[in-house]
Short mmCIF file of C-alpha atoms in Angstrom, two decimals:
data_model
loop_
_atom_site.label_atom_id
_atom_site.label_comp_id
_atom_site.label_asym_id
_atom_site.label_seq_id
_atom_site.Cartn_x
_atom_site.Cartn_y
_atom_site.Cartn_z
CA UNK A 1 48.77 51.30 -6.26
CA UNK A 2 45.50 49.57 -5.35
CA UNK A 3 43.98 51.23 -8.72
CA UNK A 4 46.89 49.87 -10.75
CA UNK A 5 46.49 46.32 -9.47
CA UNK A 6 42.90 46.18 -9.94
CA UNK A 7 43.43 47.31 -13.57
CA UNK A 8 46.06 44.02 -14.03
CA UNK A 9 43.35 41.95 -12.36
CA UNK A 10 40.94 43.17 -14.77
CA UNK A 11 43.33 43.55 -17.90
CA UNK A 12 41.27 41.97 -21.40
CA UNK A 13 42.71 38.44 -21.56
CA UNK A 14 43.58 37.67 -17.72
CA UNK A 15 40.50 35.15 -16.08
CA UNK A 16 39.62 37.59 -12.71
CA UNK A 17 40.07 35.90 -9.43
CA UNK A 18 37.23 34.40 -7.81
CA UNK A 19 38.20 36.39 -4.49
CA UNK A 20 38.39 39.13 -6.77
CA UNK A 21 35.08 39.05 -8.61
CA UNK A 22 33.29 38.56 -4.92
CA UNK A 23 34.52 41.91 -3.92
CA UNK A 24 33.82 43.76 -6.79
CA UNK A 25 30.12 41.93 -6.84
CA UNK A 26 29.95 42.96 -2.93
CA UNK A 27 30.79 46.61 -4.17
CA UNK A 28 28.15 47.13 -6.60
CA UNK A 29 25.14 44.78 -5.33
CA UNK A 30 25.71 45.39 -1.09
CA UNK A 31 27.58 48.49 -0.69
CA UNK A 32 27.31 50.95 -4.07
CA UNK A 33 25.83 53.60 -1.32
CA UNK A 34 25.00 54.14 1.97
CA UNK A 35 21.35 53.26 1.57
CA UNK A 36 22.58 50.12 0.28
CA UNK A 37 25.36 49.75 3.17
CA UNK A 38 22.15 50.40 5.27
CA UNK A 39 19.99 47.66 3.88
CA UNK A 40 22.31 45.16 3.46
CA UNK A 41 23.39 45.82 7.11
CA UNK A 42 19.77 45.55 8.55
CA UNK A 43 18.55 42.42 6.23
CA UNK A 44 21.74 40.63 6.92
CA UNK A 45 20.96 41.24 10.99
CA UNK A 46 17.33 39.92 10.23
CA UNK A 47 18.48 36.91 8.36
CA UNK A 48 21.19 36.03 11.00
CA UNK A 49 18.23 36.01 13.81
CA UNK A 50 15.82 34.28 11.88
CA UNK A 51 18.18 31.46 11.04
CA UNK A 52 19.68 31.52 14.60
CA UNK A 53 15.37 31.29 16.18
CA UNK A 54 14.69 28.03 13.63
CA UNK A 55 17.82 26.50 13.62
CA UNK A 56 17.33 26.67 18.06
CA UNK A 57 14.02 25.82 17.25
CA UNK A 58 14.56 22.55 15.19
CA UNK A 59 17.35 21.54 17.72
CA UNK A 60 14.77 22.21 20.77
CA UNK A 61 12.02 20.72 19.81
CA UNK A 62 10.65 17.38 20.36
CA UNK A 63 9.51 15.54 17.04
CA UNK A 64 7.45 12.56 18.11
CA UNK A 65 4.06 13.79 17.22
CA UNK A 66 5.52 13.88 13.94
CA UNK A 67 7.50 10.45 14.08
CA UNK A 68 4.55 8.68 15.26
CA UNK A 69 2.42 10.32 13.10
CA UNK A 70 4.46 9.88 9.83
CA UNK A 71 2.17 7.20 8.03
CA UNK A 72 -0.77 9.87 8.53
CA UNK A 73 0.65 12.27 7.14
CA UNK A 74 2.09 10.66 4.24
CA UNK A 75 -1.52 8.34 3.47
CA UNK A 76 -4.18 9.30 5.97
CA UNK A 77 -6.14 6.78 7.58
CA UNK A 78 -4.96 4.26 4.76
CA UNK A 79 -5.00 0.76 6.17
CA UNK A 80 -1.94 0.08 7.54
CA UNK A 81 -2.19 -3.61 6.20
CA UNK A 82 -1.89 -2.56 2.80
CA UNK A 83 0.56 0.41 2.75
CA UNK A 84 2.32 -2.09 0.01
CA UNK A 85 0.07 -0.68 -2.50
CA UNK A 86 0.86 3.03 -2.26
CA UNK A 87 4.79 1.78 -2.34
CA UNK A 88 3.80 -0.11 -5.63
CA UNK A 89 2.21 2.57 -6.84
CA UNK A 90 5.01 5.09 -6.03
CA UNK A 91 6.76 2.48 -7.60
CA UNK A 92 5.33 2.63 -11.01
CA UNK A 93 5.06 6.46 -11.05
CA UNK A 94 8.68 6.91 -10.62
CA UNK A 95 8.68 4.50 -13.50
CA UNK A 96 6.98 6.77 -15.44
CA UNK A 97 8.82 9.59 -14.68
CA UNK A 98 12.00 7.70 -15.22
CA UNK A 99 11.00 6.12 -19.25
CA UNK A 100 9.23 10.11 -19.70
CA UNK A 101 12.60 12.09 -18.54
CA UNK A 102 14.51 9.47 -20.32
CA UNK A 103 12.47 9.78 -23.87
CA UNK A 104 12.65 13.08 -24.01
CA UNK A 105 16.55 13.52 -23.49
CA UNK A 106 16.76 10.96 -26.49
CA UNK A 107 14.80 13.49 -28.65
CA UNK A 108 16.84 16.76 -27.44
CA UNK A 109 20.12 14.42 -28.40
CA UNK A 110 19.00 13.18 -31.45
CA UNK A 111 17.42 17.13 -32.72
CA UNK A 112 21.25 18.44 -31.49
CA UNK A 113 22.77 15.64 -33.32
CA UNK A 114 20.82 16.55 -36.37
CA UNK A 115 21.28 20.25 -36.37
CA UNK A 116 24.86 19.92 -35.41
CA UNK A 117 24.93 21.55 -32.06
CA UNK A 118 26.92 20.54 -28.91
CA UNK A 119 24.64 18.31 -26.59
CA UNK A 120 25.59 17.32 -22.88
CA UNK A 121 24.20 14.93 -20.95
CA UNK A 122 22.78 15.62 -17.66
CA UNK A 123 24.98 14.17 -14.56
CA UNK A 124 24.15 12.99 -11.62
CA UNK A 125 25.60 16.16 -10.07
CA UNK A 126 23.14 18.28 -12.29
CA UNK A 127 19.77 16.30 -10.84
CA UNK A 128 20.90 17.17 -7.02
CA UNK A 129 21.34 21.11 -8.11
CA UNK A 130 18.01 20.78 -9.83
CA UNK A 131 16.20 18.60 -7.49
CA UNK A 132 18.21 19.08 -3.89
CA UNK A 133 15.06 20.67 -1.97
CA UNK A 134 12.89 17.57 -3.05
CA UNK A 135 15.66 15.30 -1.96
CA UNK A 136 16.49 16.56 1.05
CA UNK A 137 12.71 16.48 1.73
CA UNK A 138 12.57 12.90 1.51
CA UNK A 139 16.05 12.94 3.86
CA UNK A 140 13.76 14.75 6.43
CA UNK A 141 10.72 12.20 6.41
CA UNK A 142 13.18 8.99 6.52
CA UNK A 143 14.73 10.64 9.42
CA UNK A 144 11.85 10.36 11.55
CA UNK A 145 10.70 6.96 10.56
CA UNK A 146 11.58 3.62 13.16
CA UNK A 147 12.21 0.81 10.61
CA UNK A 148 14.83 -0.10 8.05
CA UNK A 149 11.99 -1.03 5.38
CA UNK A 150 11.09 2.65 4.24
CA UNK A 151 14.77 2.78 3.86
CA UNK A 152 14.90 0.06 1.26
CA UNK A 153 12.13 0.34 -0.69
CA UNK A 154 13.03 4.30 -1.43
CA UNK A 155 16.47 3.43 -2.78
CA UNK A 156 14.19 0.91 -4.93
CA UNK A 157 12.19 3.12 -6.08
CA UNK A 158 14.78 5.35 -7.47
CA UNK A 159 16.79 2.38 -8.87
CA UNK A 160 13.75 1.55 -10.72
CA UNK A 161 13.12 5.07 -11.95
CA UNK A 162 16.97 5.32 -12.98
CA UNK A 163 16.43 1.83 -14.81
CA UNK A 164 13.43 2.77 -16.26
CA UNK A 165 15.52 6.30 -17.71
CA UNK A 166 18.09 4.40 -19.31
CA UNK A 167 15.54 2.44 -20.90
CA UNK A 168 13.71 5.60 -22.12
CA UNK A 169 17.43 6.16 -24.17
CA UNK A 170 16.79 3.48 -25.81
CA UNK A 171 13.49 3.86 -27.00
CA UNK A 172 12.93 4.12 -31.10
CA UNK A 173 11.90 7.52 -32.63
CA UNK A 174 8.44 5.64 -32.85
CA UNK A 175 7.85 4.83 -29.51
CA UNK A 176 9.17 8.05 -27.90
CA UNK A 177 6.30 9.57 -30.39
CA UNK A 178 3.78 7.58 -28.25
CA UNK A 179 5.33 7.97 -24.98
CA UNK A 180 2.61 9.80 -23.96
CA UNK A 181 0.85 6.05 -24.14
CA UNK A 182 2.97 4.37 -21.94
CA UNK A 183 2.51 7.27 -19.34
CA UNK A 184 -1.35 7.05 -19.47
CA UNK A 185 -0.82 3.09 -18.83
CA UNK A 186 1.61 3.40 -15.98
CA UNK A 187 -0.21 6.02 -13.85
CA UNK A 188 -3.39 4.15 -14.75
CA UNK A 189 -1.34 0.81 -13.29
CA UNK A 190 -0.88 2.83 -10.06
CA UNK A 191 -4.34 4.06 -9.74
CA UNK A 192 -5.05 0.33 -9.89
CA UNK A 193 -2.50 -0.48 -7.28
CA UNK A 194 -4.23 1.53 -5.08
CA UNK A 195 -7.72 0.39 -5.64
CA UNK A 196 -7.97 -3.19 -7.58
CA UNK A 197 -8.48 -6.29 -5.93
CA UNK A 198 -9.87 -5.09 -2.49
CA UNK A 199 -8.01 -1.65 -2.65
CA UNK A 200 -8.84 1.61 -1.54
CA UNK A 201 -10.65 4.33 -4.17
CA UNK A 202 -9.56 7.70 -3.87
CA UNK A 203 -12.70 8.55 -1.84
CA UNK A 204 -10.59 6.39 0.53
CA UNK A 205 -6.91 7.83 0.76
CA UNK A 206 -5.72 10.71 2.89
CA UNK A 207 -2.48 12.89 3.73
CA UNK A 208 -0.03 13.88 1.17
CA UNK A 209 -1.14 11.33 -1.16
CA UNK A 210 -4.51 12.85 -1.20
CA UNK A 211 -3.05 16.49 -1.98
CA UNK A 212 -0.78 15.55 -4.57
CA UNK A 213 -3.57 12.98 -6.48
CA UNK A 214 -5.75 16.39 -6.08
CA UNK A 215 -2.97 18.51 -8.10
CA UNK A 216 -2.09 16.20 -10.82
CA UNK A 217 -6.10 14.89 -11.58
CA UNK A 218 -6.61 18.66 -11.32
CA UNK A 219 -3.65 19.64 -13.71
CA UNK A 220 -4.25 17.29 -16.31
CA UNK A 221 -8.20 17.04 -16.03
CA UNK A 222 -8.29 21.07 -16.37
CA UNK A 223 -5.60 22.01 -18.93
CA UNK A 224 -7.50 20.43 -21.57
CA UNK A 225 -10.33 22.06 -20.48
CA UNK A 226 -9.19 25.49 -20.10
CA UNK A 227 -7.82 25.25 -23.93
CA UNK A 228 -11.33 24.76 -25.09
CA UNK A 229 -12.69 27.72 -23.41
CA UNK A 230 -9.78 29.78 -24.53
CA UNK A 231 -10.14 28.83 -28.29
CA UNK A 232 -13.86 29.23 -27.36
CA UNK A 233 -13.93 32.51 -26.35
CA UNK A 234 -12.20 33.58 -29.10
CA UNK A 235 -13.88 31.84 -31.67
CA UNK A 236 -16.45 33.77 -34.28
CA UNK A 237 -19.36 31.44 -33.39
CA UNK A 238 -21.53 34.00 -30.84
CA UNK A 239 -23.18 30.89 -29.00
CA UNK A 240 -20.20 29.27 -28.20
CA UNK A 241 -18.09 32.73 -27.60
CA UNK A 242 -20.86 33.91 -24.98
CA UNK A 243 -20.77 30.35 -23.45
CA UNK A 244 -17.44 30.28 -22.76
CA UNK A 245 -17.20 33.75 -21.52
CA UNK A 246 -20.18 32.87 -19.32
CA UNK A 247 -18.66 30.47 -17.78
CA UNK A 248 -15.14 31.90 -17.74
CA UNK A 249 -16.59 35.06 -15.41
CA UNK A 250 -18.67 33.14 -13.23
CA UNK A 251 -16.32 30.39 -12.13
CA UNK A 252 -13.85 33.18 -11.94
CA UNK A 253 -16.03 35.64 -9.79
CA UNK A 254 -16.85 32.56 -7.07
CA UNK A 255 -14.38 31.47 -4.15
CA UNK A 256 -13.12 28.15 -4.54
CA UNK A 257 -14.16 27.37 -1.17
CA UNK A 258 -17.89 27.76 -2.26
CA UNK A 259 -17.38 25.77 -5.34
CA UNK A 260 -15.80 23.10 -2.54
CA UNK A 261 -18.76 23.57 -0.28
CA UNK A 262 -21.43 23.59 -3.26
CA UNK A 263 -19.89 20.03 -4.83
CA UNK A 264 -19.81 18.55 -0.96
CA UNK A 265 -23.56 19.62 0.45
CA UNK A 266 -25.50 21.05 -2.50
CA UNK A 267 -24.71 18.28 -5.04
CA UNK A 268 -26.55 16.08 -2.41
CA UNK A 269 -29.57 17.42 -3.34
CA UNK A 270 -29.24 17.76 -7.05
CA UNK A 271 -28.18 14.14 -8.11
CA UNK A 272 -29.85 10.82 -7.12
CA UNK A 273 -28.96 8.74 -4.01
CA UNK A 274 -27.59 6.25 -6.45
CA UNK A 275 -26.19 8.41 -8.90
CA UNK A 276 -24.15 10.45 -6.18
CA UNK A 277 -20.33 10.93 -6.46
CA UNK A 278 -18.17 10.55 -3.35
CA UNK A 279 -17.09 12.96 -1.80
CA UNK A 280 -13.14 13.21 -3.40
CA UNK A 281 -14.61 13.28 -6.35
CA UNK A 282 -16.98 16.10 -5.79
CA UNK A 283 -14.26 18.29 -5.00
CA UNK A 284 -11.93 17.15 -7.79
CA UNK A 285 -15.11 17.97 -9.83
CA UNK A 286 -14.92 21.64 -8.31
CA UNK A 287 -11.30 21.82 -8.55
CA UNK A 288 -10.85 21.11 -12.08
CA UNK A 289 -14.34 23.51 -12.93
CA UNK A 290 -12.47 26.19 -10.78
CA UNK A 291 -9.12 25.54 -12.30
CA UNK A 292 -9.93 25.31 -15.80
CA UNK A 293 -11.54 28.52 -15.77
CA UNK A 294 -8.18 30.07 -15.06
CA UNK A 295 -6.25 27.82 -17.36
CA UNK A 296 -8.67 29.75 -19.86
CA UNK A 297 -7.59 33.04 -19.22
CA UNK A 298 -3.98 32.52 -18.84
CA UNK A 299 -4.19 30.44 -22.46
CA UNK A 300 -6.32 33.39 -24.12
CA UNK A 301 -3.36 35.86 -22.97
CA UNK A 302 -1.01 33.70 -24.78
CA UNK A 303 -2.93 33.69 -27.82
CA UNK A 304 -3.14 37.21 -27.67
CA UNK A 305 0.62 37.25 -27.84
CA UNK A 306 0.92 35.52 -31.22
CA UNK A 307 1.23 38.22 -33.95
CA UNK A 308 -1.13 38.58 -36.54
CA UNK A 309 1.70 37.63 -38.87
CA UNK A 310 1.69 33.98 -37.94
CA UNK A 311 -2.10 33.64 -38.99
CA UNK A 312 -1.71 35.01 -42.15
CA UNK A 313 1.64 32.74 -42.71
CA UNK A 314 -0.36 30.18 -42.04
CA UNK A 315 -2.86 30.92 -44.25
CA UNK A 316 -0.83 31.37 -47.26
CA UNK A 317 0.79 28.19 -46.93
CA UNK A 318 -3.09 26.79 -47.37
CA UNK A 319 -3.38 25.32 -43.86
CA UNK A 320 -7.04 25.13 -42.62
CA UNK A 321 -8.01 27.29 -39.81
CA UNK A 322 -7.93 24.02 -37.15
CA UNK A 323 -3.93 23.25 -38.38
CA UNK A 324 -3.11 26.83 -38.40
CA UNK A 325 -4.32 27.49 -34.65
CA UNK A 326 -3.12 23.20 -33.84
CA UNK A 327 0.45 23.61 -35.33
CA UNK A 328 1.13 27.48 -35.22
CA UNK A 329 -0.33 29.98 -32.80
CA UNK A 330 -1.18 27.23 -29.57
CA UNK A 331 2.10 26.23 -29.44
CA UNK A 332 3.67 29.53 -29.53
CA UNK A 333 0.94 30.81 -26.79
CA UNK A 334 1.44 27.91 -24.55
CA UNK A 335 5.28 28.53 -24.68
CA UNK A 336 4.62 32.15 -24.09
CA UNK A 337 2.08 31.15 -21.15
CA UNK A 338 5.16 29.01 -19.10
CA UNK A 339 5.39 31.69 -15.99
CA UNK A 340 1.75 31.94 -15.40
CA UNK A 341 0.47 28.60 -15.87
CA UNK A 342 3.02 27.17 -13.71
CA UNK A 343 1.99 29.71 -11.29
CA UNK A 344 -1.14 28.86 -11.53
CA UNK A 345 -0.32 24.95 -10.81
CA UNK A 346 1.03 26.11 -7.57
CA UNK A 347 -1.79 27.60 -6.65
CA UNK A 348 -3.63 25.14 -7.14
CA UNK A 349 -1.39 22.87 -5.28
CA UNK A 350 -1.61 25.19 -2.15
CA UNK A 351 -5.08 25.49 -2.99
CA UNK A 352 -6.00 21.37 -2.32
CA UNK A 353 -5.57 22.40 1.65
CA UNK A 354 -8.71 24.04 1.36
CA UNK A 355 -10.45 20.69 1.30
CA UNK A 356 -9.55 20.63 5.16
CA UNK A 357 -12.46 23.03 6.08
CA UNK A 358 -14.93 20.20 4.88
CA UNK A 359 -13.44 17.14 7.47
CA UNK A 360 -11.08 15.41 4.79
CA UNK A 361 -7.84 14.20 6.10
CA UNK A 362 -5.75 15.67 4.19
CA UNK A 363 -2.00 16.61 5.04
CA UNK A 364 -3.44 20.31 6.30
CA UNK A 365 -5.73 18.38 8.23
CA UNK A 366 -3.55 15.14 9.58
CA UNK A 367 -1.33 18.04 11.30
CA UNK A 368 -4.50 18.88 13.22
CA UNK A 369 -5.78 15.64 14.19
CA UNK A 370 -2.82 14.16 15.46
CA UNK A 371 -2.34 17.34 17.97
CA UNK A 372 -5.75 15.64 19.42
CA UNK A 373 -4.68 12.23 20.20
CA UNK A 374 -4.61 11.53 24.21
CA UNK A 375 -0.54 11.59 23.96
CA UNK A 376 0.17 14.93 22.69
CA UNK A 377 -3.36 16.84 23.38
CA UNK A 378 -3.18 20.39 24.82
CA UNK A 379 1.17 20.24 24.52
CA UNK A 380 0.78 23.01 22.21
CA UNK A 381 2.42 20.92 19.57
CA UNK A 382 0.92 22.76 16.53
CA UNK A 383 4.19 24.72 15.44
CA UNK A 384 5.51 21.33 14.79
CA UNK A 385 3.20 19.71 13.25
CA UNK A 386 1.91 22.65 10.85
CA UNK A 387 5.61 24.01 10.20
CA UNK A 388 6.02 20.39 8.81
CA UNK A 389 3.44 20.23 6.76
CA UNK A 390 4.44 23.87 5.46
CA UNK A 391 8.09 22.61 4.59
CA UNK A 392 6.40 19.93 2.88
CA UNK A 393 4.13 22.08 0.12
CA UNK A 394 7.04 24.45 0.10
CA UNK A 395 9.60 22.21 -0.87
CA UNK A 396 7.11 21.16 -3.54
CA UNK A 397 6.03 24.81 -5.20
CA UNK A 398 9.86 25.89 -4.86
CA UNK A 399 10.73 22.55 -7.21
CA UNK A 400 7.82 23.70 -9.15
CA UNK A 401 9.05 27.00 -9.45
CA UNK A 402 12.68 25.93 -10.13
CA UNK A 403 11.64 23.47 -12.86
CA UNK A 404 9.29 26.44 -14.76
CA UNK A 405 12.50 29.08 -14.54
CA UNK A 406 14.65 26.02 -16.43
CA UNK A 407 12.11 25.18 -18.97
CA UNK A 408 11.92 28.99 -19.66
CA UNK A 409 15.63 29.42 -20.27
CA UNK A 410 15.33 26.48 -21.86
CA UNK A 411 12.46 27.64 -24.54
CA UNK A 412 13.63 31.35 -24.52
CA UNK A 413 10.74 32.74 -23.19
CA UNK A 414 10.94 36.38 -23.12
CA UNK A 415 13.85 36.36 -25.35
CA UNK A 416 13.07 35.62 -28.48
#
């Protein structure tokens, strides 16, 4: 009887019951077998004690190290007198991100419109699926703060950002071409927010503003970078294949750490007194060196993965050798390069910490320093302070990672 109702549950033409499909999921996925009954038994008690030790843990513990602490860990030893520059400048990044998003979902509409698919417009409900660790994130570090003002001036921010995507919709074809100009402007306004007019340079700013400005200058500094050596390696000029591949296996073969240590001491001895880099930019120097050398490889195994065929297209449409590699095979290896360069980018976000070891207060760091302050030293208070900081680059790589699985769906990659 139970056979013949699952067979009208699952007759061609009848929508299955949600209660229904659960089950039959449970069945194959949980408990197919008894090694599966097994494992699904034993993970399930392991994920029921973990959850029940943090979740006692969060309720037990005592976050004022953290709450008193929260400016630190955000901006370092930033002067509190002018933390109305880092707002500003949060300000006009989310700006940016806001007229960027908004630009390119005018394009996607308008290419949909034009090849006569269906196009549907992202909701609010879709940007807290997609973005719901990030958010709840910035939940966490209003919680602990002890005035209204951070309050405010987040919901501005996002107003402004929400403004600023409706005004990307709007945009003409010819300016969302060059939206890559307005970008460039608006994180160069922030920079200046920062450090104009009796500011702060980045030698000067700390915390998670310090790791994050480390990532992006790192990012965008060292993709452009690691394309060269890519299309240098592969290129038939010897001197500038062996040069590439020179420096591709050293920088490869060397820690980062010594790259950090060699840009912080040894540079000292290299360059002039007056001629000498601070220290930030020393190590975004190594970073980037460091960082584009893997960009390289990961961009050479995506050329790699363009047939032959392409080439030769290409070439019998008359294309020079520059427009066929420009227009044909780098775009097709950068799409096919998605999962590993965004891995990559993580990396190298968890990879900024490492800055720590040399004395820079960066969030890594601020979770140590504050555990030394005459109110909280020798409490033991580390758990707190470092399992915050760990939720915080967590939160960030799983958004990362999140946002790199979409853009693959998006693009195909693997499928066609």
């Amino acid at each position: 009887m139970t056979a013949g109702l699952d067979e009208r549950l699952s007759a061609p033409g009848q929508p299955v019951p949600p209660a229904k499909r659960t089950v039959q999921w449970s069945r194959e996925n949980l408990f197919g077998s008894w090694s599966d009954t097994l494992l699904t038994l034993v993970f399930g008690a392991l994920i029921i004690w973990v959850t029940v030790s943090l979740a006692r843990f969060v309720l037990d513990a005592d976050f004022t190290i953290v709450r008193r602490n929260l400016t630190t860990f955000m901006v370092g030893r930033f002067p509190r007198d002018e933390l109305w520059r880092p707002w500003l400048a949060t300000g006009l990044i989310g700006v940016m991100i806001g007229v960027v998003i908004g630009s390119a979902t005018a394009t996607a509409r308008d290419k949909a419109i034009e090849a006569g698919l269906p196009y549907r417009e992202s909701t609010m409900r879709d940007a807290l699926r997609r973005f719901w660790p990030l958010l709840a994130l910035i939940g966490v570090a209003l919680a602990f703060t002890r005035t209204f003002l951070p309050f405010v001036l987040t919901i501005v921010v996002f107003a402004v950002s929400a403004l600023a995507r409706s005004a990307g919709l709007h945009f003409p074809a010819g300016v969302r071409r060059r939206i890559w100009v307005i970008a460039l402007a608006l994180l160069l306004g922030a920079y200046l927010a920062l450090s104009a007019f009796g500011g702060r340079g980045w030698d000067e700013w700390g915390g998670l503003h310090l790791n994050l400005f480390l990532t992006v200058a790192g990012i965008l500094l060292a993709f452009p970078i690691g394309i060269l050596f890519a299309l240098g390696r592969r290129s038939s000029l010897p001197a500038l294949r062996w040069v590439s591949v020179t420096y591709i296996e050293f920088v490869r073969g060397v820690p980062l750490i010594t790259l950090l240590l060699f840009g912080a001491f040894a540079l000292g001895f290299v360059l002039p007194a007056d001629l000498r880099p601070g220290v930030i930019t020393r190590m975004l120097v190594a970073i980037t060196l460091f960082e584009a050398a893997y960009v390289a490889e990961v961009v050479r195994g995506g050329l790699q993965s363009v047939h032959p065929g392409q080439v030769e297209a290409g070439q019998a449409l008359g294309l020079s050798p520059w427009r066929v590699t420009r227009r044909i095979v780098l775009p097709q290896a950068l799409r096919n390069t998605i999962p590993a360069m965004v891995g990559q980018f993580i990396s190298l976000w968890k990879d900024t910490t490492l800055v720590a070891v040399l004395g820079i207060l960066d969030l890594l760091e601020a979770s140590r320093v504050v555990n030394t302050q005459p109110d909280f030293l020798g409490q033991g208070l580390f758990a707190i302070t470092l399992g915050f900081a760990g939720l915080v680059f967590w939160v960030v790589s799983y958004t990362m990672s999140r946002e790199a699985r979409r853009l693959e769906r998006k693009l195909g990659v693997g499928e066609r």
